[in-house]
Amino acid sequence: MAKFEEIKNGVIFPVGEKNDAFAKYFSGQSYLDMLVADPDINVSVGNVTFEPGCRNNWHIHHDGYQLLLVTGGEGWYQEAGKAPQFLTAGDVVVIKDGVKHWHGATKDSWFAHIAITAGSTQWCEEVTDESYDKLQNK
Ligand code: MN
């Protein structure tokens, strides 16, 4: 059984619906509950939940930034050219304008973070199984 299975029922915030809108930019199943999507506010806030093994493609936030507030489970954050960072509840990740990166669950755990995002997102190539499978939990 996967670790933190209870996360699929939501942690603090609802898990939301299957993240069909962004499915083409993810490997595996994710869920999205938009908490703030107000045209008068220049950031969006979403609760993103990843099933075990799920991660998003490499991507870049332009003309803005992204803040990840980890609410549960075990996951990864990696910037291009750098070692992956193992994430658990309470971790905060600051992603600045123009930094290529990806984030997602570990192979054997559910994972959830709040994503606060400003600007536009450029989606790039997927994180291959070959590179993802090499990641080792701390
Ligand atoms: Mn991101």
PDB file of C-alpha atoms and ligand atoms in Angstrom:
ATOM      1  CA  MET A   1       0.000   0.000   0.000  1.00  0.00           C
ATOM      2  CA  ALA A   2       1.213   3.463  -0.848  1.00  0.00           C
ATOM      3  CA  LYS A   3       2.315   5.853   1.858  1.00  0.00           C
ATOM      4  CA  PHE A   4      -0.020   8.651   2.904  1.00  0.00           C
ATOM      5  CA  GLU A   5      -2.987   7.099   1.121  1.00  0.00           C
ATOM      6  CA  GLU A   6      -5.289   9.322   3.202  1.00  0.00           C
ATOM      7  CA  ILE A   7      -4.129  12.352   1.227  1.00  0.00           C
ATOM      8  CA  LYS A   8      -6.423  11.379  -1.625  1.00  0.00           C
ATOM      9  CA  ASN A   9      -9.289  12.494   0.601  1.00  0.00           C
ATOM     10  CA  GLY A  10      -7.764  15.965   0.963  1.00  0.00           C
ATOM     11  CA  VAL A  11      -5.518  17.602   3.546  1.00  0.00           C
ATOM     12  CA  ILE A  12      -7.023  20.789   5.005  1.00  0.00           C
ATOM     13  CA  PHE A  13      -8.361  21.744   1.566  1.00  0.00           C
ATOM     14  CA  PRO A  14     -10.487  19.571  -0.723  1.00  0.00           C
ATOM     15  CA  VAL A  15      -8.653  17.343  -3.184  1.00  0.00           C
ATOM     16  CA  GLY A  16     -10.785  18.676  -6.001  1.00  0.00           C
ATOM     17  CA  GLU A  17     -11.357  17.052  -9.341  1.00  0.00           C
ATOM     18  CA  LYS A  18      -9.099  15.082 -11.667  1.00  0.00           C
ATOM     19  CA  ASN A  19      -6.735  17.630 -13.157  1.00  0.00           C
ATOM     20  CA  ASP A  20      -7.863  17.129 -16.741  1.00  0.00           C
ATOM     21  CA  ALA A  21      -6.997  20.674 -17.819  1.00  0.00           C
ATOM     22  CA  PHE A  22      -3.284  20.053 -17.222  1.00  0.00           C
ATOM     23  CA  ALA A  23      -3.205  16.282 -17.735  1.00  0.00           C
ATOM     24  CA  LYS A  24      -1.092  16.569 -20.878  1.00  0.00           C
ATOM     25  CA  TYR A  25       1.647  18.220 -18.820  1.00  0.00           C
ATOM     26  CA  PHE A  26       1.674  15.512 -16.143  1.00  0.00           C
ATOM     27  CA  SER A  27       2.789  11.886 -15.968  1.00  0.00           C
ATOM     28  CA  GLY A  28       0.270  10.036 -13.813  1.00  0.00           C
ATOM     29  CA  GLN A  29      -2.927  11.251 -12.170  1.00  0.00           C
ATOM     30  CA  SER A  30      -3.143  14.553 -10.365  1.00  0.00           C
ATOM     31  CA  TYR A  31      -6.059  16.393  -8.785  1.00  0.00           C
ATOM     32  CA  LEU A  32      -6.667  20.130  -8.628  1.00  0.00           C
ATOM     33  CA  ASP A  33      -8.820  22.322  -6.433  1.00  0.00           C
ATOM     34  CA  MET A  34      -8.485  25.996  -7.326  1.00  0.00           C
ATOM     35  CA  LEU A  35      -8.718  27.984  -4.110  1.00  0.00           C
ATOM     36  CA  VAL A  36      -8.176  31.438  -5.609  1.00  0.00           C
ATOM     37  CA  ALA A  37      -8.805  32.186  -9.277  1.00  0.00           C
ATOM     38  CA  ASP A  38      -9.903  35.797  -9.269  1.00  0.00           C
ATOM     39  CA  PRO A  39      -9.211  38.031 -12.278  1.00  0.00           C
ATOM     40  CA  ASP A  40      -8.671  40.975  -9.928  1.00  0.00           C
ATOM     41  CA  ILE A  41      -5.894  39.109  -8.070  1.00  0.00           C
ATOM     42  CA  ASN A  42      -2.572  38.559  -9.851  1.00  0.00           C
ATOM     43  CA  VAL A  43      -1.765  35.204  -8.287  1.00  0.00           C
ATOM     44  CA  SER A  44      -3.660  31.942  -8.410  1.00  0.00           C
ATOM     45  CA  VAL A  45      -3.771  29.510  -5.519  1.00  0.00           C
ATOM     46  CA  GLY A  46      -4.415  25.836  -6.128  1.00  0.00           C
ATOM     47  CA  ASN A  47      -4.348  22.670  -4.054  1.00  0.00           C
ATOM     48  CA  VAL A  48      -2.551  20.043  -6.140  1.00  0.00           C
ATOM     49  CA  THR A  49      -2.595  16.370  -5.163  1.00  0.00           C
ATOM     50  CA  PHE A  50      -0.393  13.757  -6.861  1.00  0.00           C
ATOM     51  CA  GLU A  51      -0.903   9.998  -6.805  1.00  0.00           C
ATOM     52  CA  PRO A  52       2.263   7.937  -6.180  1.00  0.00           C
ATOM     53  CA  GLY A  53       4.630   8.293  -9.151  1.00  0.00           C
ATOM     54  CA  CYS A  54       2.810  11.321 -10.543  1.00  0.00           C
ATOM     55  CA  ARG A  55       4.855  14.395 -11.469  1.00  0.00           C
ATOM     56  CA  ASN A  56       4.578  17.321 -13.800  1.00  0.00           C
ATOM     57  CA  ASN A  57       6.725  17.970 -16.862  1.00  0.00           C
ATOM     58  CA  TRP A  58       9.709  20.252 -16.713  1.00  0.00           C
ATOM     59  CA  HIS A  59       8.369  23.796 -16.860  1.00  0.00           C
ATOM     60  CA  ILE A  60       9.218  27.461 -16.360  1.00  0.00           C
ATOM     61  CA  HIS A  61       7.194  30.210 -14.701  1.00  0.00           C
ATOM     62  CA  HIS A  62       7.710  33.420 -16.676  1.00  0.00           C
ATOM     63  CA  ASP A  63       7.016  37.000 -15.614  1.00  0.00           C
ATOM     64  CA  GLY A  64       6.198  35.784 -12.142  1.00  0.00           C
ATOM     65  CA  TYR A  65       7.078  33.036  -9.708  1.00  0.00           C
ATOM     66  CA  GLN A  66       5.657  30.039  -7.886  1.00  0.00           C
ATOM     67  CA  LEU A  67       5.543  29.191  -4.193  1.00  0.00           C
ATOM     68  CA  LEU A  68       4.893  25.611  -3.123  1.00  0.00           C
ATOM     69  CA  LEU A  69       3.606  24.942   0.390  1.00  0.00           C
ATOM     70  CA  VAL A  70       3.754  21.229   1.069  1.00  0.00           C
ATOM     71  CA  THR A  71       0.730  20.004   3.012  1.00  0.00           C
ATOM     72  CA  GLY A  72       1.254  16.263   3.015  1.00  0.00           C
ATOM     73  CA  GLY A  73       2.963  13.121   1.802  1.00  0.00           C
ATOM     74  CA  GLU A  74       6.370  12.765   0.197  1.00  0.00           C
ATOM     75  CA  GLY A  75       7.527  14.379  -3.009  1.00  0.00           C
ATOM     76  CA  TRP A  76      10.288  15.829  -5.095  1.00  0.00           C
ATOM     77  CA  TYR A  77      11.283  19.241  -6.399  1.00  0.00           C
ATOM     78  CA  GLN A  78      14.105  19.555  -8.882  1.00  0.00           C
ATOM     79  CA  GLU A  79      15.676  22.463 -10.722  1.00  0.00           C
ATOM     80  CA  ALA A  80      17.527  21.833 -13.974  1.00  0.00           C
ATOM     81  CA  GLY A  81      21.162  20.994 -13.323  1.00  0.00           C
ATOM     82  CA  LYS A  82      20.627  20.542  -9.589  1.00  0.00           C
ATOM     83  CA  ALA A  83      20.046  17.617  -7.256  1.00  0.00           C
ATOM     84  CA  PRO A  84      16.388  16.798  -6.489  1.00  0.00           C
ATOM     85  CA  GLN A  85      15.013  17.946  -3.139  1.00  0.00           C
ATOM     86  CA  PHE A  86      12.946  15.528  -1.049  1.00  0.00           C
ATOM     87  CA  LEU A  87       9.815  17.218   0.311  1.00  0.00           C
ATOM     88  CA  THR A  88       7.492  16.515   3.212  1.00  0.00           C
ATOM     89  CA  ALA A  89       4.685  18.408   4.938  1.00  0.00           C
ATOM     90  CA  GLY A  90       5.770  21.855   6.069  1.00  0.00           C
ATOM     91  CA  ASP A  91       8.390  22.381   3.380  1.00  0.00           C
ATOM     92  CA  VAL A  92       8.291  25.603   1.358  1.00  0.00           C
ATOM     93  CA  VAL A  93       9.779  25.956  -2.122  1.00  0.00           C
ATOM     94  CA  VAL A  94      10.417  29.330  -3.762  1.00  0.00           C
ATOM     95  CA  ILE A  95      10.628  29.135  -7.552  1.00  0.00           C
ATOM     96  CA  LYS A  96      11.808  32.326  -9.190  1.00  0.00           C
ATOM     97  CA  ASP A  97      11.104  33.714 -12.628  1.00  0.00           C
ATOM     98  CA  GLY A  98      12.730  31.698 -15.401  1.00  0.00           C
ATOM     99  CA  VAL A  99      13.874  28.683 -13.372  1.00  0.00           C
ATOM    100  CA  LYS A 100      13.243  25.375 -15.171  1.00  0.00           C
ATOM    101  CA  HIS A 101      11.965  22.728 -12.747  1.00  0.00           C
ATOM    102  CA  TRP A 102       9.443  19.992 -11.993  1.00  0.00           C
ATOM    103  CA  HIS A 103       7.598  18.778  -8.894  1.00  0.00           C
ATOM    104  CA  GLY A 104       5.639  15.700  -7.930  1.00  0.00           C
ATOM    105  CA  ALA A 105       5.176  12.680  -5.719  1.00  0.00           C
ATOM    106  CA  THR A 106       7.688  10.012  -4.842  1.00  0.00           C
ATOM    107  CA  LYS A 107       7.144   6.592  -6.383  1.00  0.00           C
ATOM    108  CA  ASP A 108       5.476   5.114  -3.334  1.00  0.00           C
ATOM    109  CA  SER A 109       3.668   8.042  -1.712  1.00  0.00           C
ATOM    110  CA  TRP A 110       0.779  10.380  -2.276  1.00  0.00           C
ATOM    111  CA  PHE A 111       1.820  14.044  -2.181  1.00  0.00           C
ATOM    112  CA  ALA A 112       0.016  17.366  -1.865  1.00  0.00           C
ATOM    113  CA  HIS A 113       1.060  20.992  -2.080  1.00  0.00           C
ATOM    114  CA  ILE A 114      -0.549  24.377  -2.343  1.00  0.00           C
ATOM    115  CA  ALA A 115       0.774  26.189  -5.416  1.00  0.00           C
ATOM    116  CA  ILE A 116       0.721  29.989  -5.461  1.00  0.00           C
ATOM    117  CA  THR A 117       1.516  31.055  -8.991  1.00  0.00           C
ATOM    118  CA  ALA A 118       2.003  34.370 -10.737  1.00  0.00           C
ATOM    119  CA  GLY A 119       2.754  34.896 -14.411  1.00  0.00           C
ATOM    120  CA  SER A 120       2.578  32.411 -17.261  1.00  0.00           C
ATOM    121  CA  THR A 121       3.838  28.840 -17.463  1.00  0.00           C
ATOM    122  CA  GLN A 122       5.918  27.387 -20.281  1.00  0.00           C
ATOM    123  CA  TRP A 123       5.600  23.587 -20.371  1.00  0.00           C
ATOM    124  CA  CYS A 124       8.584  21.542 -21.570  1.00  0.00           C
ATOM    125  CA  GLU A 125       9.542  17.872 -21.882  1.00  0.00           C
ATOM    126  CA  GLU A 126       8.366  15.184 -19.473  1.00  0.00           C
ATOM    127  CA  VAL A 127      10.468  13.794 -16.662  1.00  0.00           C
ATOM    128  CA  THR A 128      11.333  10.436 -18.183  1.00  0.00           C
ATOM    129  CA  ASP A 129      10.753   7.189 -16.321  1.00  0.00           C
ATOM    130  CA  GLU A 130      14.489   6.570 -16.662  1.00  0.00           C
ATOM    131  CA  SER A 131      15.450   9.691 -14.714  1.00  0.00           C
ATOM    132  CA  TYR A 132      12.515   9.526 -12.286  1.00  0.00           C
ATOM    133  CA  ASP A 133      13.145   5.887 -11.401  1.00  0.00           C
ATOM    134  CA  LYS A 134      16.701   6.769 -10.334  1.00  0.00           C
ATOM    135  CA  LEU A 135      15.454   9.034  -7.545  1.00  0.00           C
ATOM    136  CA  GLN A 136      15.941   7.556  -4.109  1.00  0.00           C
ATOM    137  CA  ASN A 137      13.919   8.568  -1.081  1.00  0.00           C
ATOM    138  CA  LYS A 138      16.032  10.012   1.669  1.00  0.00           C
TER     139      LYS A 138
HETATM  140 MN    MN B   1       6.105  24.797 -11.034  1.00  0.00          MN
END
